[in-house]
mmCIF file of C-alpha atoms in Angstrom:
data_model
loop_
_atom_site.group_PDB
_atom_site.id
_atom_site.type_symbol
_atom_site.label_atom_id
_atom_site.label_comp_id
_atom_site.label_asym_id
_atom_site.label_seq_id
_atom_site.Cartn_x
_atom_site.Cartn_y
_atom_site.Cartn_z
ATOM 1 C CA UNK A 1 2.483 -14.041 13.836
ATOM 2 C CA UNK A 2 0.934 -10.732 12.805
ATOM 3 C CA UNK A 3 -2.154 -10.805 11.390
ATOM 4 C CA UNK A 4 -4.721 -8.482 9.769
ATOM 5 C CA UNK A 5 -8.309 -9.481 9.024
ATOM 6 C CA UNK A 6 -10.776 -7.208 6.929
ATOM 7 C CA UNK A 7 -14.489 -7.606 7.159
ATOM 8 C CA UNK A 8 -17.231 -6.175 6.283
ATOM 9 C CA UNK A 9 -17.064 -5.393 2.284
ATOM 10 C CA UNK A 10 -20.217 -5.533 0.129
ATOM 11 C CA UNK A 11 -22.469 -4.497 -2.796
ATOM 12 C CA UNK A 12 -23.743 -0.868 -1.363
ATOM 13 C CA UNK A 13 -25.992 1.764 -4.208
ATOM 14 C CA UNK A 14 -24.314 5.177 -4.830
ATOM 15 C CA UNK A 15 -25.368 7.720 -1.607
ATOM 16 C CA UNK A 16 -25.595 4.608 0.886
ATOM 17 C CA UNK A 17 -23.053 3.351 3.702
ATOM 18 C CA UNK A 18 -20.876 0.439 4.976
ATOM 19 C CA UNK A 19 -18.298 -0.131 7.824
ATOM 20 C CA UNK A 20 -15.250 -2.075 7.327
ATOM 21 C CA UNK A 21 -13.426 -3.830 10.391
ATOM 22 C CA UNK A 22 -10.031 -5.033 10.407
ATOM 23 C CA UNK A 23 -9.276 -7.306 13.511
ATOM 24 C CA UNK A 24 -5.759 -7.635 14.426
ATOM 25 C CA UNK A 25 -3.643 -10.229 16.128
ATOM 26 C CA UNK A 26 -0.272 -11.392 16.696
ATOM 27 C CA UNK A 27 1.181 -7.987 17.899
ATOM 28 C CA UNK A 28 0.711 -5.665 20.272
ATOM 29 C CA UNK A 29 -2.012 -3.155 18.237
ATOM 30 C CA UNK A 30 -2.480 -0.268 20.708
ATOM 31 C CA UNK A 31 1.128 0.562 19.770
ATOM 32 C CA UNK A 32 1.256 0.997 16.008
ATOM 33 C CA UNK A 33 -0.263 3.654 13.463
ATOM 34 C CA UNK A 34 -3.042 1.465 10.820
ATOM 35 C CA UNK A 35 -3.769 2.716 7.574
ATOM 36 C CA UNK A 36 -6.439 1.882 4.798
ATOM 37 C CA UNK A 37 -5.279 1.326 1.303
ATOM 38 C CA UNK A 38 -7.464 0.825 -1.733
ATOM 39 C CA UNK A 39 -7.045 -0.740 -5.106
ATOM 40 C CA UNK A 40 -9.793 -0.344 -7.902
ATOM 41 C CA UNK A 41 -9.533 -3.501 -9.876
ATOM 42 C CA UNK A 42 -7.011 -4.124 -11.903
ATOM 43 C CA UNK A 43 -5.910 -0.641 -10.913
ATOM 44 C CA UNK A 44 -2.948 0.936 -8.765
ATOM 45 C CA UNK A 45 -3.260 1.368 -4.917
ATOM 46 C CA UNK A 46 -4.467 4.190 -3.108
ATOM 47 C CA UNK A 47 -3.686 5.523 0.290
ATOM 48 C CA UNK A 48 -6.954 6.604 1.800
ATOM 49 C CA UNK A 49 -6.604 6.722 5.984
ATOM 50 C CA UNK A 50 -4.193 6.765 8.627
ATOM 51 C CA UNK A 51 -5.147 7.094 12.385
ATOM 52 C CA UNK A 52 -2.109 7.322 15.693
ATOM 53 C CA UNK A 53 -1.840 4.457 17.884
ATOM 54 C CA UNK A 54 -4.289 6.205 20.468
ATOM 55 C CA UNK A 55 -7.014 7.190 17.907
ATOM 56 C CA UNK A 56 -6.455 11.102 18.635
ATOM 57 C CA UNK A 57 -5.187 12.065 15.281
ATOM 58 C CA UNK A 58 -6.174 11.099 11.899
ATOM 59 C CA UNK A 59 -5.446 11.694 8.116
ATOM 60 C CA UNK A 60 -7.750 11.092 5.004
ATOM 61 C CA UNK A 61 -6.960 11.102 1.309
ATOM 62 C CA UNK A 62 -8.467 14.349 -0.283
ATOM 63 C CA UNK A 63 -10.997 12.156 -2.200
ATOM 64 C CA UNK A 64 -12.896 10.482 0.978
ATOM 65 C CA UNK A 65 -12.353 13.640 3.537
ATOM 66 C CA UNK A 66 -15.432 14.844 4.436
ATOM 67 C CA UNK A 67 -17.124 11.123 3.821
ATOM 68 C CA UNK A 68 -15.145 8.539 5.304
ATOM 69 C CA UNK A 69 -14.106 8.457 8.982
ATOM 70 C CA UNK A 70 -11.194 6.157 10.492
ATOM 71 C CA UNK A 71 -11.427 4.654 14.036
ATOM 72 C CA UNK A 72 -9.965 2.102 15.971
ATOM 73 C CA UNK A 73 -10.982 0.595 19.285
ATOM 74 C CA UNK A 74 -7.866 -0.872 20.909
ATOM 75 C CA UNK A 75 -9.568 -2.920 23.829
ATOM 76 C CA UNK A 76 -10.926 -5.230 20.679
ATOM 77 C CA UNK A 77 -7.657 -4.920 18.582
ATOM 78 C CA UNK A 78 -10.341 -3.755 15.849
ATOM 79 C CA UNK A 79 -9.527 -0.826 13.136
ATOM 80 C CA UNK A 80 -12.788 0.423 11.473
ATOM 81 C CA UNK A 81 -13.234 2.373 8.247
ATOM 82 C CA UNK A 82 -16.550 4.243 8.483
ATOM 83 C CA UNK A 83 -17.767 5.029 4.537
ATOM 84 C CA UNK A 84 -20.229 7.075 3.994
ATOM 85 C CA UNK A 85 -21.908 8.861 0.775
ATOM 86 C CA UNK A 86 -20.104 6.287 -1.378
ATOM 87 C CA UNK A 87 -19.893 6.236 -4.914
ATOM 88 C CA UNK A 88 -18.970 4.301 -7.951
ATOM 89 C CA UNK A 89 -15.124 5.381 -7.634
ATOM 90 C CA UNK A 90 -15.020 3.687 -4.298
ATOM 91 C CA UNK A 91 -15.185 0.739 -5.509
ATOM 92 C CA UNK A 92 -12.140 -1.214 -4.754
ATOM 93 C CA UNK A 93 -10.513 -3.806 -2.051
ATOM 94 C CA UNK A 94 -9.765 -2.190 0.835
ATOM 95 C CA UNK A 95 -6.669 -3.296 2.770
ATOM 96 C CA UNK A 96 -5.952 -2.844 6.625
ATOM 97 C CA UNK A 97 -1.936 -2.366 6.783
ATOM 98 C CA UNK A 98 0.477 -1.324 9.893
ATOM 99 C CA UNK A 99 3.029 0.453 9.605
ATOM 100 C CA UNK A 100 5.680 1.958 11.417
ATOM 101 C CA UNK A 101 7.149 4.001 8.483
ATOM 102 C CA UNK A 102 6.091 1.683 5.858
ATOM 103 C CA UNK A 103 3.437 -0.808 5.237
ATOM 104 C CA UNK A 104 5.049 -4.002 6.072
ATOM 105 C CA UNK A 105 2.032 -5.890 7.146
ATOM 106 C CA UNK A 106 -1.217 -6.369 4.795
ATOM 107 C CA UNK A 107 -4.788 -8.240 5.326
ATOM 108 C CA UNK A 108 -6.119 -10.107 2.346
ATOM 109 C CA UNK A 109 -8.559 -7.191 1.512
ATOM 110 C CA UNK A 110 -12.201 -6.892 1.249
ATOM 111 C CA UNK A 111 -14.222 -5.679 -1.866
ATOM 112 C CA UNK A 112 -16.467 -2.953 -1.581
ATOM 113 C CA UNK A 113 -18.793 -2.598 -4.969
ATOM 114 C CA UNK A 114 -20.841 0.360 -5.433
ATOM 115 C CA UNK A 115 -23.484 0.006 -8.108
ATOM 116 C CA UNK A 116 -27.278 0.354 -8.831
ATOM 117 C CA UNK B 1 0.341 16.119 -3.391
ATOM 118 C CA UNK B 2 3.717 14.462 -4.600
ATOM 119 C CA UNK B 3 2.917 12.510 -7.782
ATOM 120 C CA UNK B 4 5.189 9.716 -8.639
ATOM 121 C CA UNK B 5 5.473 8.165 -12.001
ATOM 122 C CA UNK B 6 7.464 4.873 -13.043
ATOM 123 C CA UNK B 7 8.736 3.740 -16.278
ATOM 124 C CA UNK B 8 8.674 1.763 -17.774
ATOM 125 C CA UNK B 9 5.012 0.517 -17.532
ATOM 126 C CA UNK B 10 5.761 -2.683 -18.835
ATOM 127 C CA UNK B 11 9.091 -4.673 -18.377
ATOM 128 C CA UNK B 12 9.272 -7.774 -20.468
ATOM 129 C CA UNK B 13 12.566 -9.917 -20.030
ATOM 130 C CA UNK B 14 13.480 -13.569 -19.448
ATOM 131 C CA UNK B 15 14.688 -15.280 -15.909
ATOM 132 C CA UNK B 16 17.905 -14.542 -15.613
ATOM 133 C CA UNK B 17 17.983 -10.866 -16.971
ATOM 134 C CA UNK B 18 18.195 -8.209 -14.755
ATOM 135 C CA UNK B 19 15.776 -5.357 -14.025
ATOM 136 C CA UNK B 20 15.842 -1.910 -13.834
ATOM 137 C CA UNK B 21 12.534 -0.080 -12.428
ATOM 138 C CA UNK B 22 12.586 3.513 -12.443
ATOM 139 C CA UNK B 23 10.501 6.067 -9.994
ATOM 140 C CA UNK B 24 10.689 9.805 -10.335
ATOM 141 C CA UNK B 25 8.884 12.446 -7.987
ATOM 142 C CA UNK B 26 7.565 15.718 -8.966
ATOM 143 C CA UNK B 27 9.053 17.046 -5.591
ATOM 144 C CA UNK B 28 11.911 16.036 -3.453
ATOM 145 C CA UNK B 29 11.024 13.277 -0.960
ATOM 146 C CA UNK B 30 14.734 12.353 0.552
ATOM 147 C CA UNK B 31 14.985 9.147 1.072
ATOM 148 C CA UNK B 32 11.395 8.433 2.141
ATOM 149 C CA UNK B 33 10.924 5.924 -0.730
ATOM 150 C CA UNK B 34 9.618 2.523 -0.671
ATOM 151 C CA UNK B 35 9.020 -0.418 -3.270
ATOM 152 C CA UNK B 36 6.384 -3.199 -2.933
ATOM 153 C CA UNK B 37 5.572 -6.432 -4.965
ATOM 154 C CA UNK B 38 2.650 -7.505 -5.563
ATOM 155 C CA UNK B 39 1.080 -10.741 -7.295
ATOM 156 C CA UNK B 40 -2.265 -11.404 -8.431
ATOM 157 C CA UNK B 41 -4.874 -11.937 -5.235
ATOM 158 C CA UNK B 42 -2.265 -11.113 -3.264
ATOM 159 C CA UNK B 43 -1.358 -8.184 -1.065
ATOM 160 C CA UNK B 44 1.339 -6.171 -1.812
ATOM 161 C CA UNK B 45 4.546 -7.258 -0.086
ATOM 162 C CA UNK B 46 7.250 -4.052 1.106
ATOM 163 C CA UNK B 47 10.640 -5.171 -0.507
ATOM 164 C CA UNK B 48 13.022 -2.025 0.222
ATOM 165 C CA UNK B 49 12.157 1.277 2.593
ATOM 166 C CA UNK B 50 14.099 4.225 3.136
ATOM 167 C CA UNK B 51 15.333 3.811 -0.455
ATOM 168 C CA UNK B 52 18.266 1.043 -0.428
ATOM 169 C CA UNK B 53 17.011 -0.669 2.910
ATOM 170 C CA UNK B 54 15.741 -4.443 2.158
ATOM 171 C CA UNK B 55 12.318 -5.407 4.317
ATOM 172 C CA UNK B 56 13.009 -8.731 6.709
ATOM 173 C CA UNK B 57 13.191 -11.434 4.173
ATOM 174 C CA UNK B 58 13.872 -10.090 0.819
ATOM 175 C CA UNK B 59 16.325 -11.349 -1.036
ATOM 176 C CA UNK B 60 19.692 -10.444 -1.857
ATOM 177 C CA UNK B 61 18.589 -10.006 -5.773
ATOM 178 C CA UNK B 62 16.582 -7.055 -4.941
ATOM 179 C CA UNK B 63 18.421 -3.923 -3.937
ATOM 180 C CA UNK B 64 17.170 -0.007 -4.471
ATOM 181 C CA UNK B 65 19.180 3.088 -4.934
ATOM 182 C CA UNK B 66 18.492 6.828 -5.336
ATOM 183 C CA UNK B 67 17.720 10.116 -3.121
ATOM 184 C CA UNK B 68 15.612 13.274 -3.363
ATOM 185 C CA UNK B 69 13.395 12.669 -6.649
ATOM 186 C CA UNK B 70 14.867 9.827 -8.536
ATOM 187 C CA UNK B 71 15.134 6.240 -7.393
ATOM 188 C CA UNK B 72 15.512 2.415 -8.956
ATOM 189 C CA UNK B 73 14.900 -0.676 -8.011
ATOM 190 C CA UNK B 74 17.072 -3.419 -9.764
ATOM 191 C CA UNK B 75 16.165 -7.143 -9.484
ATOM 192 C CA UNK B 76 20.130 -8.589 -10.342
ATOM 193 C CA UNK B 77 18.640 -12.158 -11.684
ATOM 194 C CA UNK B 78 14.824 -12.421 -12.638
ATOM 195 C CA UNK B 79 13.652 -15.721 -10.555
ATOM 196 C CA UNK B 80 10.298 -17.302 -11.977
ATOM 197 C CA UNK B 81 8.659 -15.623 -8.847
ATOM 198 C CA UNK B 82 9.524 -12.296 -9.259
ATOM 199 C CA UNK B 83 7.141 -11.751 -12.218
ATOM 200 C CA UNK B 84 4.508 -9.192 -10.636
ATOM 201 C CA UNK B 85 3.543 -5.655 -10.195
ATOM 202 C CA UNK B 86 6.126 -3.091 -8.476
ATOM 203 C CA UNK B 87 4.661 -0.256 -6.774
ATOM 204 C CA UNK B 88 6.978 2.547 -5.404
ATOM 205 C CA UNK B 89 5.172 4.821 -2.553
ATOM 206 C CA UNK B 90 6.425 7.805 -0.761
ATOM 207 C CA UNK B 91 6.173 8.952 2.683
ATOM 208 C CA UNK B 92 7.295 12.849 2.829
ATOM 209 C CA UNK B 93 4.044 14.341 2.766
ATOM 210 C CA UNK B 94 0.943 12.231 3.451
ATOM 211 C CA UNK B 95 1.449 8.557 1.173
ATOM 212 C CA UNK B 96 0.714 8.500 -2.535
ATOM 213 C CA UNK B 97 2.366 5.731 -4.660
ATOM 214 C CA UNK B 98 3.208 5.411 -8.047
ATOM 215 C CA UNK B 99 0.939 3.582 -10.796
ATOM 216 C CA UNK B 100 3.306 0.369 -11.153
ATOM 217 C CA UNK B 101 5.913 -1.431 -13.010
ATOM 218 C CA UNK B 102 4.232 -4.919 -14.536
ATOM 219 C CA UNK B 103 7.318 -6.958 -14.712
ATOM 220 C CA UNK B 104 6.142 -9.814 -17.376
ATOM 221 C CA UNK B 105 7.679 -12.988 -18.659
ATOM 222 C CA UNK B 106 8.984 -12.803 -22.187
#
């Protein structure tokens, strides 16, 4: 069974940082492209990240380029979502998904709050 | 970017009625069109990629149609748990979805 846990979410102050984790299981992970999607509560969702199945090439949403950096470590099975400089906007669950062409697996999300 | 906008925002009909979701993109994306459902705390769940092709396990009741920028998602029979948000989300250039469809009880 394919599964996608996220980790790592928190209250953070505009300007700081936080790393999100998603550990994966129940597939073989060094094989598929991940993504990070984010939803703003009771808001839409929001691509933000996609990285290849060897970590060589990587795309960011034009609101976090320059301030949040995908990786993924495939010895662990572990996709990481580096965020720095955050603000208010960020705020949001972040989902770990894989996808082949479409999302078709989610994690349950992890909430990221960025306030003073 | 390609923008994508659905209508309506709000869908209000009884089980048993069908639905019609519409999304529209401000540039062509061929087929590269997917819907998602998604419940409250819950992920969202893919439904239909590539346009008309159902995801492993969706029901017969759900079936999408369209090409280059305008596409629909009908639901033929409202169950009780089909009552959510819809999402469409393209894949041409880069990933952007579209606000979402609340599909309500009336």
């Amino acid at each position: 069974e394919v599964q996608l846990v996220e980790s790592g979410g928190g209250l953070v102050q505009p300007g700081g940082s936080l790393r999100l984790s998603c550990s994966a299981s129940g597939f073989t992970f060094s094989g598929y492209l991940m993504h990070w999607v984010r939803q703003a509560p009771g808001k839409g969702l929001v691509w933000v990240s996609r990285i290849n199945s060897d970590g060589s090439d990587t795309s960011y949403a034009d609101s976090v380029k320059g301030r949040f950096t995908i990786s993924r470590d495939n010895a662990k099975n572990t996709l990481f979502l580096q965020m720095n400089s955050l603000r208010a906007e960020d705020t949001a669950v972040y989902y770990c998904t894989r996808a082949v062409s479409y999302f078709n697996f989610w994690g349950q999300g992890t909430l990221v709050t960025v306030s003073s | 970017e390609i923008v994508l906008t659905q209508s309506p925002a709000t869908l209000s009909l009884s089980p048993g009625e069908r639905a019609t979701l519409s999304c529209r993109a401000s540039q062509s994306v061929s087929s590269y069109l997917a819907w998602y459902q998604q419940k409250p705390g819950q992920a969202p769940r893919l439904l239909i990629y590539d346009a008309s092709n159902r995801a492993t396990g969706i029901p017969a009741r759900f079936s999408g149609s369209g090409s280059g920028t305008d596409f629909t998602l009908t639901i033929s029979s409202l169950e009780p748990e089909d009552f959510a948000v819809y999402y469409c989300q393209q894949r041409s250039n880069l990933f952007t979805f579209g606000p979402g469809t609340k599909v309500d009880i009336k």
